[in-house]
PDB file of C-alpha atoms in Angstrom:
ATOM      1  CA  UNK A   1    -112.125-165.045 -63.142  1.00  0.00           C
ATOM      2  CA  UNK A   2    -109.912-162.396 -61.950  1.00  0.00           C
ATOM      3  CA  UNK A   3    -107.073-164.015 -63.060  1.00  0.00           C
ATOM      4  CA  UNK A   4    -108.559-163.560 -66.633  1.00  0.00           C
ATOM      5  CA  UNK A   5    -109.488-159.846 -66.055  1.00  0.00           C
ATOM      6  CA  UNK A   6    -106.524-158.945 -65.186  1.00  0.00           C
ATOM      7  CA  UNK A   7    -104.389-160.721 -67.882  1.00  0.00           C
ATOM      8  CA  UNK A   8    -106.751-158.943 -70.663  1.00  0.00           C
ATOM      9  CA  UNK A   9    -106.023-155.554 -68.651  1.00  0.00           C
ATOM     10  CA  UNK A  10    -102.573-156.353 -68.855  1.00  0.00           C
ATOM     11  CA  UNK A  11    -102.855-157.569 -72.655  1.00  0.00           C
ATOM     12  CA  UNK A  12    -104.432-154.660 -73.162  1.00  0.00           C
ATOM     13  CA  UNK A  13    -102.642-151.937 -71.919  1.00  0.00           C
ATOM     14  CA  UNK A  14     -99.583-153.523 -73.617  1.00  0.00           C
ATOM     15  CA  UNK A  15    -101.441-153.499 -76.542  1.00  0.00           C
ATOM     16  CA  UNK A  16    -102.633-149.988 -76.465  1.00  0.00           C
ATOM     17  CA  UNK A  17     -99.030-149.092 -75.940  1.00  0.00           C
ATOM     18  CA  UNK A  18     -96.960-151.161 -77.872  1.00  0.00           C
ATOM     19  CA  UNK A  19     -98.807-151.350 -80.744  1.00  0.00           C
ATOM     20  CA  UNK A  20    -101.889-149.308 -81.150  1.00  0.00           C
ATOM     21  CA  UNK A  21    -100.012-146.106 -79.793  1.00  0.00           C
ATOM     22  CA  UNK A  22     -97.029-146.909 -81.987  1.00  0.00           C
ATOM     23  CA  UNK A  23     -98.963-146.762 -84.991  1.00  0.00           C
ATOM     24  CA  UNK A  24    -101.320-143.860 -83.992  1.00  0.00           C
ATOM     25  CA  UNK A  25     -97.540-141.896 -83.348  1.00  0.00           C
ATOM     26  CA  UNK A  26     -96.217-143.026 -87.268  1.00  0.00           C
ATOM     27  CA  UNK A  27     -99.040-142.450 -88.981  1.00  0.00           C
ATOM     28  CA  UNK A  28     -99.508-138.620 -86.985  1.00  0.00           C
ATOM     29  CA  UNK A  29     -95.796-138.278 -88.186  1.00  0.00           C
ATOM     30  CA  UNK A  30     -96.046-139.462 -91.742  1.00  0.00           C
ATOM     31  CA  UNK A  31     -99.446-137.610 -91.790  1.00  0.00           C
ATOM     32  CA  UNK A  32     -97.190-133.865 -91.231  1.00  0.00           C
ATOM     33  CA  UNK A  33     -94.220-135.080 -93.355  1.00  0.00           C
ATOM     34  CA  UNK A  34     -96.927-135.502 -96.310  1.00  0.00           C
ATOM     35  CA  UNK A  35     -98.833-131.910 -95.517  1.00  0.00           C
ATOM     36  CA  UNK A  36     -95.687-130.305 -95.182  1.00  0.00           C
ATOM     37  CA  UNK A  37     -94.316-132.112 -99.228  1.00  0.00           C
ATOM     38  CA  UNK A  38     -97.750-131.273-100.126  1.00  0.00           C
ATOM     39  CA  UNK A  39     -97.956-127.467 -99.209  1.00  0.00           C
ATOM     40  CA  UNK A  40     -94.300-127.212-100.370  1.00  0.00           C
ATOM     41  CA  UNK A  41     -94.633-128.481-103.903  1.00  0.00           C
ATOM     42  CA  UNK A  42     -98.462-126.115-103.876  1.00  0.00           C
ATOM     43  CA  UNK A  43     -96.142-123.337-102.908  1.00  0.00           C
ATOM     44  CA  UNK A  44     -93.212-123.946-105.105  1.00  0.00           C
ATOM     45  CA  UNK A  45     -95.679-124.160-108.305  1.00  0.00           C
ATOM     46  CA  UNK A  46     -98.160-121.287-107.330  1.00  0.00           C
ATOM     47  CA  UNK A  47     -95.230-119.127-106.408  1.00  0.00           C
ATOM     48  CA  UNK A  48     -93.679-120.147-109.398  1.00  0.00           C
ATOM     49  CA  UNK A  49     -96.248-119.582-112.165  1.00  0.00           C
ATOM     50  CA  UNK A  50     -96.537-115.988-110.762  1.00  0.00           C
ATOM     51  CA  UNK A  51     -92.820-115.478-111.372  1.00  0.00           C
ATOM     52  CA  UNK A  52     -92.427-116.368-114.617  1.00  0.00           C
ATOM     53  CA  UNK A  53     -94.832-113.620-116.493  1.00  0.00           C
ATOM     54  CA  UNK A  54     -92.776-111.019-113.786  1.00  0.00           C
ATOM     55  CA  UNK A  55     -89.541-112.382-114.623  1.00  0.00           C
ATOM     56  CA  UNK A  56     -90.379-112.528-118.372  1.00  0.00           C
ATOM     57  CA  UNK A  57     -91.005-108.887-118.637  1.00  0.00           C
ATOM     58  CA  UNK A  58     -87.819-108.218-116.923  1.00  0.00           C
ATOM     59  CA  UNK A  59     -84.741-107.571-119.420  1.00  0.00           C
ATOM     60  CA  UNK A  60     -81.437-107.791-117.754  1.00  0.00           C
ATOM     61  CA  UNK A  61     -78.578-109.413-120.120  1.00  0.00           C
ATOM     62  CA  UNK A  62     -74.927-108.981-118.992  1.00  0.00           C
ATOM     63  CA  UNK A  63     -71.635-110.118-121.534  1.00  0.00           C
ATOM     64  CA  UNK A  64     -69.096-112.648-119.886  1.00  0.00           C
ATOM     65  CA  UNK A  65     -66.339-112.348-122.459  1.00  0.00           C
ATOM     66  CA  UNK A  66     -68.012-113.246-125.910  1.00  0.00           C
ATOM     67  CA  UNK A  67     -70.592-114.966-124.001  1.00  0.00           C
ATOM     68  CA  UNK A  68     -73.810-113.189-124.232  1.00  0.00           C
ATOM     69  CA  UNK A  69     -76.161-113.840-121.385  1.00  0.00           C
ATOM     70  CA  UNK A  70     -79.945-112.815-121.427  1.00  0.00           C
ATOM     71  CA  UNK A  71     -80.559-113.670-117.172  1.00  0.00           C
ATOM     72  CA  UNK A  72     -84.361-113.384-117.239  1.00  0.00           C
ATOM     73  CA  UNK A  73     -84.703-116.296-119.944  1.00  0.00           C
ATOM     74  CA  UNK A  74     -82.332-118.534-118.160  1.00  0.00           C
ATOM     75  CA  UNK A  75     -84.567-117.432-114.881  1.00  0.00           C
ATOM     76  CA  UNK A  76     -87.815-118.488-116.442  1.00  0.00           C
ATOM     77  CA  UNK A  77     -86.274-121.558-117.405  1.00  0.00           C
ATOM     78  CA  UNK A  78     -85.403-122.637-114.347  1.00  0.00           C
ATOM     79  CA  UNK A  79     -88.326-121.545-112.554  1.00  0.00           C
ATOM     80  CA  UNK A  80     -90.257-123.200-115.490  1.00  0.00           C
ATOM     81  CA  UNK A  81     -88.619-126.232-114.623  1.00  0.00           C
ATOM     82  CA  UNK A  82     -89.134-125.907-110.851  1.00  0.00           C
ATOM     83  CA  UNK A  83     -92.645-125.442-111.729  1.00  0.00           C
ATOM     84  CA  UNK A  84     -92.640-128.772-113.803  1.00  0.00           C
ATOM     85  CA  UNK A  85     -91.345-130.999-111.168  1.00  0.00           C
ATOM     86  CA  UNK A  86     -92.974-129.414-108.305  1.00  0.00           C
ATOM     87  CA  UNK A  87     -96.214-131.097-110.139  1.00  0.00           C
ATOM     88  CA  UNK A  88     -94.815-134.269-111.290  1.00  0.00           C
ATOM     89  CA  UNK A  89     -93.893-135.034-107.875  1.00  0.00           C
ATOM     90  CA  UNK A  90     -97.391-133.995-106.150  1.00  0.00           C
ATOM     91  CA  UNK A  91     -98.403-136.558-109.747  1.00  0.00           C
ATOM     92  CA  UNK A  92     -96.253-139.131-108.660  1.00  0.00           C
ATOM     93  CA  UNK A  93     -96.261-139.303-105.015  1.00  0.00           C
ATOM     94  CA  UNK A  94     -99.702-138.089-104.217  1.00  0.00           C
ATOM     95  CA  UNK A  95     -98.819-136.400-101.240  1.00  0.00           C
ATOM     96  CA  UNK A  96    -102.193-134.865-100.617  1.00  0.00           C
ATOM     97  CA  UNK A  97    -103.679-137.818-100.597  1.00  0.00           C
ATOM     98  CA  UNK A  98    -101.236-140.019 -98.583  1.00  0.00           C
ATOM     99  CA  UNK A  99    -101.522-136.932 -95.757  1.00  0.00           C
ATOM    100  CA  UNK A 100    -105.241-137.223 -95.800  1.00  0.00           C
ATOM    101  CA  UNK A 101    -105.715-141.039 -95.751  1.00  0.00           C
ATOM    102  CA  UNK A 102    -102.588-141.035 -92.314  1.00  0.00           C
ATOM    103  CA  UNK A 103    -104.313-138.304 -90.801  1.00  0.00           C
ATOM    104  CA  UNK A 104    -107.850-139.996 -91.300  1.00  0.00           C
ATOM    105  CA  UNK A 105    -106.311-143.218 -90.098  1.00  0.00           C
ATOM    106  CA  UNK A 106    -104.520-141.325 -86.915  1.00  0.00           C
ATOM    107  CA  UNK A 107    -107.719-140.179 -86.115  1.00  0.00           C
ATOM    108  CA  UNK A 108    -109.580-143.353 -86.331  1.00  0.00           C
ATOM    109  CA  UNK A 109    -107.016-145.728 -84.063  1.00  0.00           C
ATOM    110  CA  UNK A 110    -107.194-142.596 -81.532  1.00  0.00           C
ATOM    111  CA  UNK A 111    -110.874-142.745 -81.579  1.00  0.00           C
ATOM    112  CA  UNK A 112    -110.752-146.367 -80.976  1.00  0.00           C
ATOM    113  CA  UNK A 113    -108.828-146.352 -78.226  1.00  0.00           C
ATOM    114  CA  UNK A 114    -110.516-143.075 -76.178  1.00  0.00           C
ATOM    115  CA  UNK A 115    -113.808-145.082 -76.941  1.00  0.00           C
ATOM    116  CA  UNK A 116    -112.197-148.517 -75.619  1.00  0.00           C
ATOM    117  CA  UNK A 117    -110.557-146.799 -72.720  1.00  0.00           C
ATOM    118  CA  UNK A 118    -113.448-145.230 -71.476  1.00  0.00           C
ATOM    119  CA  UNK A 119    -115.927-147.360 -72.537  1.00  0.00           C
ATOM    120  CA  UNK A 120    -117.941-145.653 -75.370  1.00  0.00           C
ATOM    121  CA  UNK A 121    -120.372-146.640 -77.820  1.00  0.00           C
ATOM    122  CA  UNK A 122    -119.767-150.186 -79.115  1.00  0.00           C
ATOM    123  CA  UNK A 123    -117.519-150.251 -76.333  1.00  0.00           C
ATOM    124  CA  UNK A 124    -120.059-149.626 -73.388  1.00  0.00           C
ATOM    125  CA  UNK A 125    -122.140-152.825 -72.709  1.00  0.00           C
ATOM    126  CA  UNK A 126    -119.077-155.464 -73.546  1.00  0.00           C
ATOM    127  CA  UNK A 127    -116.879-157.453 -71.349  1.00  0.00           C
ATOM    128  CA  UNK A 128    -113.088-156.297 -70.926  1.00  0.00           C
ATOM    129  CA  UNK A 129    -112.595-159.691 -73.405  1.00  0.00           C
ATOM    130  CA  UNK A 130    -114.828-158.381 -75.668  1.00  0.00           C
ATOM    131  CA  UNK A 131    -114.151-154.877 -75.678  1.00  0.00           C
ATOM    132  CA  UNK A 132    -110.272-155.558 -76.278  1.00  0.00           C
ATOM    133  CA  UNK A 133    -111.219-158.487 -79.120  1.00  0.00           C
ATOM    134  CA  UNK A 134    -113.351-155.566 -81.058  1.00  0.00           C
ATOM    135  CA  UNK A 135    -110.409-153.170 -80.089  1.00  0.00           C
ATOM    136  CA  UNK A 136    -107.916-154.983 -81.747  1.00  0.00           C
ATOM    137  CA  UNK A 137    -110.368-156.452 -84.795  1.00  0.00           C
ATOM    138  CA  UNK A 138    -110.838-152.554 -85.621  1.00  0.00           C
ATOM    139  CA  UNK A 139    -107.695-151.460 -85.074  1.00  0.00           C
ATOM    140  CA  UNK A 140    -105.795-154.006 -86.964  1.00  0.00           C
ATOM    141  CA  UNK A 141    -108.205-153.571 -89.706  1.00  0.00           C
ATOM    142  CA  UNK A 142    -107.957-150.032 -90.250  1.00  0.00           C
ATOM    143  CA  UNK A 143    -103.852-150.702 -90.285  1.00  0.00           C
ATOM    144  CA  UNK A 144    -104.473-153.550 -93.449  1.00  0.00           C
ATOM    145  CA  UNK A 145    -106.686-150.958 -95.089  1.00  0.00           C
ATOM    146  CA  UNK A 146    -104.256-148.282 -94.671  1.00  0.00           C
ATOM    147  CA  UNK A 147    -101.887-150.231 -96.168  1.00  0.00           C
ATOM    148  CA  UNK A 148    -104.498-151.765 -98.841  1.00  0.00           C
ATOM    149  CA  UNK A 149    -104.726-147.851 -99.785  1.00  0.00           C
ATOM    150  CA  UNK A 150    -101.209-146.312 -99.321  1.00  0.00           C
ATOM    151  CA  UNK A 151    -100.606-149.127-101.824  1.00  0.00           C
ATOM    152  CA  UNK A 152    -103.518-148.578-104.109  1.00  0.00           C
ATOM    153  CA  UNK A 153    -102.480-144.582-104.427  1.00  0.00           C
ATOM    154  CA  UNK A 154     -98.625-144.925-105.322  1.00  0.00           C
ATOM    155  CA  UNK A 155     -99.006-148.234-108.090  1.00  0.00           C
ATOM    156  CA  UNK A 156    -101.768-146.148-109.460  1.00  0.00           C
ATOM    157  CA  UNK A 157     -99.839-144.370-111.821  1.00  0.00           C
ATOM    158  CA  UNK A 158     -97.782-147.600-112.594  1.00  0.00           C
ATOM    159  CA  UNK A 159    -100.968-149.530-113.902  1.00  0.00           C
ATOM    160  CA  UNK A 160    -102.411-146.533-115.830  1.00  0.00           C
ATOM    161  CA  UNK A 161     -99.132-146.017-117.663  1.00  0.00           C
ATOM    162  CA  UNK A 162     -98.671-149.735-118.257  1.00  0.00           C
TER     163      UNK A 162
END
């Protein structure tokens, strides 16, 4: 019987490190790299669609040769266009959404494991067999329907355009 107490221990810990901690690290990491494209593209547009009435009042045209050059049209162009593409990526990619569904799963897998760990809730009354079964049952299922959703969010597009 100790034998088998200590091999789930073992299996566990390696678990909660190899695998469960792993995860919990990418998903914290994709979770930032999402807020961060999300707030950037937010930024760009917000920042953007105040320039363009500014820059549009503005008139500052300079001659290159026989080349007349009005600068403030060319400007709201371009920040036009920035504007543009800063939404059709947050369109395309969803970053808002990817951030919120790694950081919700982050927070879930860490849950899980300070509840496992110290024996919380579901956790409390179980066997170390038990306990580390529902550990991993959870765990593994909130990584399939993390993927299930990640998936759902960027082919979402595809099948309403198609």
């Amino acid at each position: 019987m100790t034998n088998d107490v200590d091999a789930t221990q073992s299996t566990a810990e390696k678990y909660l490190e190899n695998r469960l901690e792993q995860y919990r690290s990418w998903y914290d990491n994709k979770a930032v790299k999402m807020k961060r494209r999300y707030q950037f593209t937010q930024a760009l547009a917000a920042i953007g669609a105040v320039l363009v009435p500014v820059v549009n009042n503005i008139s500052f045209e300079a001659s290159i040769g026989n080349l007349n050059l009005d600068y403030a049209r060319v400007s709201v162009t371009v920040i036009g266009i920035l504007v543009a593409l800063a939404i059709a990526l947050e369109g395309v990619f969803h970053y808002r959404e990817q951030w919120k569904n790694y950081r919700s799963t982050e927070q879930y897998l860490e849950t899980q494991k300070q509840l496992f760990v110290h024996r919380i809730g579901d956790y409390s009354d179980l066997a170390d067999t038990d306990a580390f079964k529902l550990l991993v049952n959870r765990i593994e299922g909130a990584i399939a329907e993390e993927n299930a959703v990640t998936l759902n969010i960027l082919t979402r597009v595809e099948s309403n355009n198609g």
